[in-house]
């Protein structure tokens, strides 16, 4: 609950600084920056915090980590939640709906062809990993797409270290 409250305040006061922009320029290509800035500002700030946490976690990782790849994946992991499609209100609503009535929320999230607003929002909530991975794949970023697609999937034996660290960093932010 405390994490959700913290996330809410982060979302309300979100702002991307000049320092953040320099960090993005260092780590993302122009095409990747365009995808990044396609997210809402609160999601951009969440991705930046996730990237900094991931970099810190990688320093103590036992396995060898591809740090530039991890940083790009952390910055791009939620690009499937595009601005205007999933703002602060709908994010809060989806989190509450999924917590209070998980099976009903999942039914709304399933891609059954319904065109209601609630269906579309819950579809983005549950499927943004696949949506974002497909966007990255269309731009030719296959390695990033592979990790982004799996960031909400249950941990598996063959998870690369970058995916494991991304999941932890995402959970902390
Ligand atoms: Fe996500
Ligand atoms: Fe995330």
mmCIF file of C-alpha atoms and ligand atoms in Angstrom:
data_model
loop_
_atom_site.group_PDB
_atom_site.id
_atom_site.type_symbol
_atom_site.label_atom_id
_atom_site.label_comp_id
_atom_site.label_asym_id
_atom_site.label_seq_id
_atom_site.Cartn_x
_atom_site.Cartn_y
_atom_site.Cartn_z
ATOM 1 C CA UNK A 1 0.000 0.000 0.000
ATOM 2 C CA UNK A 2 2.847 2.422 0.930
ATOM 3 C CA UNK A 3 4.421 1.707 -2.462
ATOM 4 C CA UNK A 4 1.162 2.652 -4.239
ATOM 5 C CA UNK A 5 0.875 5.879 -2.216
ATOM 6 C CA UNK A 6 4.507 6.737 -3.057
ATOM 7 C CA UNK A 7 3.826 5.996 -6.758
ATOM 8 C CA UNK A 8 0.772 8.277 -6.688
ATOM 9 C CA UNK A 9 2.786 11.243 -5.329
ATOM 10 C CA UNK A 10 5.626 10.560 -7.782
ATOM 11 C CA UNK A 11 3.045 10.636 -10.606
ATOM 12 C CA UNK A 12 1.435 13.901 -9.475
ATOM 13 C CA UNK A 13 4.767 15.761 -9.141
ATOM 14 C CA UNK A 14 6.567 14.118 -12.076
ATOM 15 C CA UNK A 15 8.987 16.218 -14.116
ATOM 16 C CA UNK A 16 11.820 15.320 -16.524
ATOM 17 C CA UNK A 17 14.913 17.458 -15.738
ATOM 18 C CA UNK A 18 17.725 18.675 -18.010
ATOM 19 C CA UNK A 19 19.960 16.100 -16.304
ATOM 20 C CA UNK A 20 17.430 13.362 -17.173
ATOM 21 C CA UNK A 21 17.430 14.513 -20.807
ATOM 22 C CA UNK A 22 21.224 14.295 -20.941
ATOM 23 C CA UNK A 23 21.036 10.772 -19.474
ATOM 24 C CA UNK A 24 18.466 9.791 -22.115
ATOM 25 C CA UNK A 25 20.624 11.200 -24.933
ATOM 26 C CA UNK A 26 23.599 9.188 -23.654
ATOM 27 C CA UNK A 27 21.686 5.917 -23.512
ATOM 28 C CA UNK A 28 19.007 5.945 -26.229
ATOM 29 C CA UNK A 29 19.079 6.414 -30.011
ATOM 30 C CA UNK A 30 16.813 9.092 -31.540
ATOM 31 C CA UNK A 31 14.200 6.442 -32.422
ATOM 32 C CA UNK A 32 14.285 5.047 -28.886
ATOM 33 C CA UNK A 33 13.982 8.556 -27.415
ATOM 34 C CA UNK A 34 10.871 9.103 -29.562
ATOM 35 C CA UNK A 35 9.323 5.947 -28.065
ATOM 36 C CA UNK A 36 10.354 7.065 -24.564
ATOM 37 C CA UNK A 37 8.778 10.506 -24.961
ATOM 38 C CA UNK A 38 5.614 8.827 -26.262
ATOM 39 C CA UNK A 39 4.863 7.817 -22.661
ATOM 40 C CA UNK A 40 3.144 10.123 -20.165
ATOM 41 C CA UNK A 41 5.500 12.236 -17.998
ATOM 42 C CA UNK A 42 4.764 10.128 -14.866
ATOM 43 C CA UNK A 43 5.670 6.969 -16.816
ATOM 44 C CA UNK A 44 8.827 8.673 -18.158
ATOM 45 C CA UNK A 45 9.854 9.464 -14.565
ATOM 46 C CA UNK A 46 9.036 5.903 -13.442
ATOM 47 C CA UNK A 47 11.251 4.566 -16.265
ATOM 48 C CA UNK A 48 14.118 6.916 -15.302
ATOM 49 C CA UNK A 49 13.928 5.856 -11.625
ATOM 50 C CA UNK A 50 13.785 2.204 -12.716
ATOM 51 C CA UNK A 51 16.906 2.687 -14.884
ATOM 52 C CA UNK A 52 18.914 4.270 -12.050
ATOM 53 C CA UNK A 53 17.855 1.511 -9.628
ATOM 54 C CA UNK A 54 18.733 -1.155 -12.221
ATOM 55 C CA UNK A 55 22.213 0.323 -12.734
ATOM 56 C CA UNK A 56 22.799 0.315 -8.956
ATOM 57 C CA UNK A 57 21.556 -3.301 -8.657
ATOM 58 C CA UNK A 58 23.791 -4.388 -11.560
ATOM 59 C CA UNK A 59 26.884 -3.262 -9.643
ATOM 60 C CA UNK A 60 26.326 -6.044 -7.099
ATOM 61 C CA UNK A 61 25.016 -8.707 -9.510
ATOM 62 C CA UNK A 62 26.783 -12.073 -9.487
ATOM 63 C CA UNK A 63 26.233 -12.623 -13.231
ATOM 64 C CA UNK A 64 27.819 -10.561 -16.015
ATOM 65 C CA UNK A 65 25.378 -7.841 -17.042
ATOM 66 C CA UNK A 66 25.162 -5.956 -20.349
ATOM 67 C CA UNK A 67 24.751 -2.530 -18.696
ATOM 68 C CA UNK A 68 23.886 -0.488 -21.830
ATOM 69 C CA UNK A 69 21.213 -3.077 -22.763
ATOM 70 C CA UNK A 70 19.839 -3.127 -19.197
ATOM 71 C CA UNK A 71 19.663 0.688 -19.144
ATOM 72 C CA UNK A 72 17.821 0.820 -22.498
ATOM 73 C CA UNK A 73 15.374 -1.879 -21.385
ATOM 74 C CA UNK A 74 14.675 -0.096 -18.096
ATOM 75 C CA UNK A 75 14.049 3.192 -19.909
ATOM 76 C CA UNK A 76 11.803 1.530 -22.512
ATOM 77 C CA UNK A 77 10.056 -1.233 -20.528
ATOM 78 C CA UNK A 78 6.678 0.565 -20.319
ATOM 79 C CA UNK A 79 6.547 2.235 -23.777
ATOM 80 C CA UNK A 80 3.428 0.134 -24.451
ATOM 81 C CA UNK A 81 1.585 2.549 -22.122
ATOM 82 C CA UNK A 82 1.357 5.521 -24.434
ATOM 83 C CA UNK A 83 0.514 9.043 -23.280
ATOM 84 C CA UNK A 84 -3.198 9.791 -23.456
ATOM 85 C CA UNK A 85 -4.013 6.092 -23.342
ATOM 86 C CA UNK A 86 -2.962 5.527 -19.765
ATOM 87 C CA UNK A 87 -2.650 8.630 -17.571
ATOM 88 C CA UNK A 88 -2.540 8.897 -13.773
ATOM 89 C CA UNK A 89 -6.303 8.445 -13.343
ATOM 90 C CA UNK A 90 -6.486 5.236 -15.380
ATOM 91 C CA UNK A 91 -3.299 3.880 -13.798
ATOM 92 C CA UNK A 92 -4.792 4.332 -10.302
ATOM 93 C CA UNK A 93 -8.124 2.920 -11.450
ATOM 94 C CA UNK A 94 -6.527 -0.166 -13.053
ATOM 95 C CA UNK A 95 -4.378 -0.900 -9.977
ATOM 96 C CA UNK A 96 -7.428 -0.663 -7.669
ATOM 97 C CA UNK A 97 -9.682 -2.666 -10.023
ATOM 98 C CA UNK A 98 -7.053 -5.426 -10.364
ATOM 99 C CA UNK A 99 -6.550 -5.520 -6.579
ATOM 100 C CA UNK A 100 -10.248 -5.492 -5.610
ATOM 101 C CA UNK A 101 -11.675 -7.716 -8.349
ATOM 102 C CA UNK A 102 -8.826 -9.560 -10.102
ATOM 103 C CA UNK A 103 -10.849 -11.994 -12.220
ATOM 104 C CA UNK A 104 -13.293 -9.342 -13.452
ATOM 105 C CA UNK A 105 -10.410 -6.948 -14.173
ATOM 106 C CA UNK A 106 -8.620 -9.688 -16.152
ATOM 107 C CA UNK A 107 -11.789 -10.377 -18.165
ATOM 108 C CA UNK A 108 -11.866 -6.719 -19.188
ATOM 109 C CA UNK A 109 -8.165 -6.899 -20.064
ATOM 110 C CA UNK A 110 -8.591 -9.873 -22.371
ATOM 111 C CA UNK A 111 -8.549 -9.071 -26.048
ATOM 112 C CA UNK A 112 -12.084 -10.091 -26.946
ATOM 113 C CA UNK A 113 -12.655 -7.381 -29.547
ATOM 114 C CA UNK A 114 -14.865 -5.212 -27.295
ATOM 115 C CA UNK A 115 -14.355 -1.505 -27.914
ATOM 116 C CA UNK A 116 -15.417 0.003 -24.560
ATOM 117 C CA UNK A 117 -13.115 2.528 -22.876
ATOM 118 C CA UNK A 118 -12.789 0.306 -19.794
ATOM 119 C CA UNK A 119 -11.848 -2.673 -21.988
ATOM 120 C CA UNK A 120 -9.168 -0.648 -23.824
ATOM 121 C CA UNK A 121 -7.634 0.715 -20.594
ATOM 122 C CA UNK A 122 -7.516 -2.704 -18.903
ATOM 123 C CA UNK A 123 -6.096 -4.184 -22.110
ATOM 124 C CA UNK A 124 -3.191 -1.679 -21.956
ATOM 125 C CA UNK A 125 -2.772 -2.387 -18.210
ATOM 126 C CA UNK A 126 -2.442 -6.155 -18.721
ATOM 127 C CA UNK A 127 -0.824 -6.245 -22.178
ATOM 128 C CA UNK A 128 1.491 -3.198 -22.266
ATOM 129 C CA UNK A 129 4.558 -5.496 -22.188
ATOM 130 C CA UNK A 130 3.524 -7.162 -25.478
ATOM 131 C CA UNK A 131 2.335 -3.856 -26.982
ATOM 132 C CA UNK A 132 5.686 -2.198 -26.127
ATOM 133 C CA UNK A 133 7.724 -5.189 -27.326
ATOM 134 C CA UNK A 134 5.914 -5.118 -30.688
ATOM 135 C CA UNK A 135 6.614 -1.365 -31.003
ATOM 136 C CA UNK A 136 10.330 -1.979 -30.314
ATOM 137 C CA UNK A 137 10.419 -4.882 -32.749
ATOM 138 C CA UNK A 138 8.879 -2.750 -35.505
ATOM 139 C CA UNK A 139 11.757 -0.265 -35.002
ATOM 140 C CA UNK A 140 14.321 -3.101 -35.186
ATOM 141 C CA UNK A 141 15.255 -3.349 -31.476
ATOM 142 C CA UNK A 142 14.930 -7.126 -31.092
ATOM 143 C CA UNK A 143 17.125 -7.589 -27.975
ATOM 144 C CA UNK A 144 15.214 -4.896 -26.055
ATOM 145 C CA UNK A 145 11.853 -6.243 -27.294
ATOM 146 C CA UNK A 146 12.655 -9.732 -25.993
ATOM 147 C CA UNK A 147 13.303 -8.455 -22.450
ATOM 148 C CA UNK A 148 10.454 -5.917 -22.417
ATOM 149 C CA UNK A 149 7.986 -8.648 -23.521
ATOM 150 C CA UNK A 150 8.860 -10.740 -20.475
ATOM 151 C CA UNK A 151 9.040 -8.050 -17.780
ATOM 152 C CA UNK A 152 5.697 -9.002 -16.171
ATOM 153 C CA UNK A 153 5.963 -12.750 -16.839
ATOM 154 C CA UNK A 154 6.731 -15.170 -14.013
ATOM 155 C CA UNK A 155 10.486 -15.699 -13.483
ATOM 156 C CA UNK A 156 11.950 -18.572 -15.534
ATOM 157 C CA UNK A 157 15.218 -20.546 -15.493
ATOM 158 C CA UNK A 158 16.422 -19.032 -18.760
ATOM 159 C CA UNK A 159 15.780 -15.401 -17.780
ATOM 160 C CA UNK A 160 18.838 -13.307 -18.728
ATOM 161 C CA UNK A 161 20.376 -11.272 -15.845
ATOM 162 C CA UNK A 162 19.179 -8.012 -17.460
ATOM 163 C CA UNK A 163 15.551 -9.226 -17.228
ATOM 164 C CA UNK A 164 15.944 -10.339 -13.603
ATOM 165 C CA UNK A 165 17.406 -6.973 -12.601
ATOM 166 C CA UNK A 166 14.758 -5.053 -14.568
ATOM 167 C CA UNK A 167 11.952 -6.901 -12.717
ATOM 168 C CA UNK A 168 13.511 -6.056 -9.339
ATOM 169 C CA UNK A 169 14.101 -2.406 -10.243
ATOM 170 C CA UNK A 170 10.558 -2.060 -11.657
ATOM 171 C CA UNK A 171 9.084 -3.516 -8.469
ATOM 172 C CA UNK A 172 11.043 -0.985 -6.370
ATOM 173 C CA UNK A 173 9.758 2.016 -8.344
HETATM 174 FE FE1 LIG B 1 5.295 -2.736 -16.958
HETATM 175 FE FE1 LIG B 2 7.222 -0.308 -14.941
#
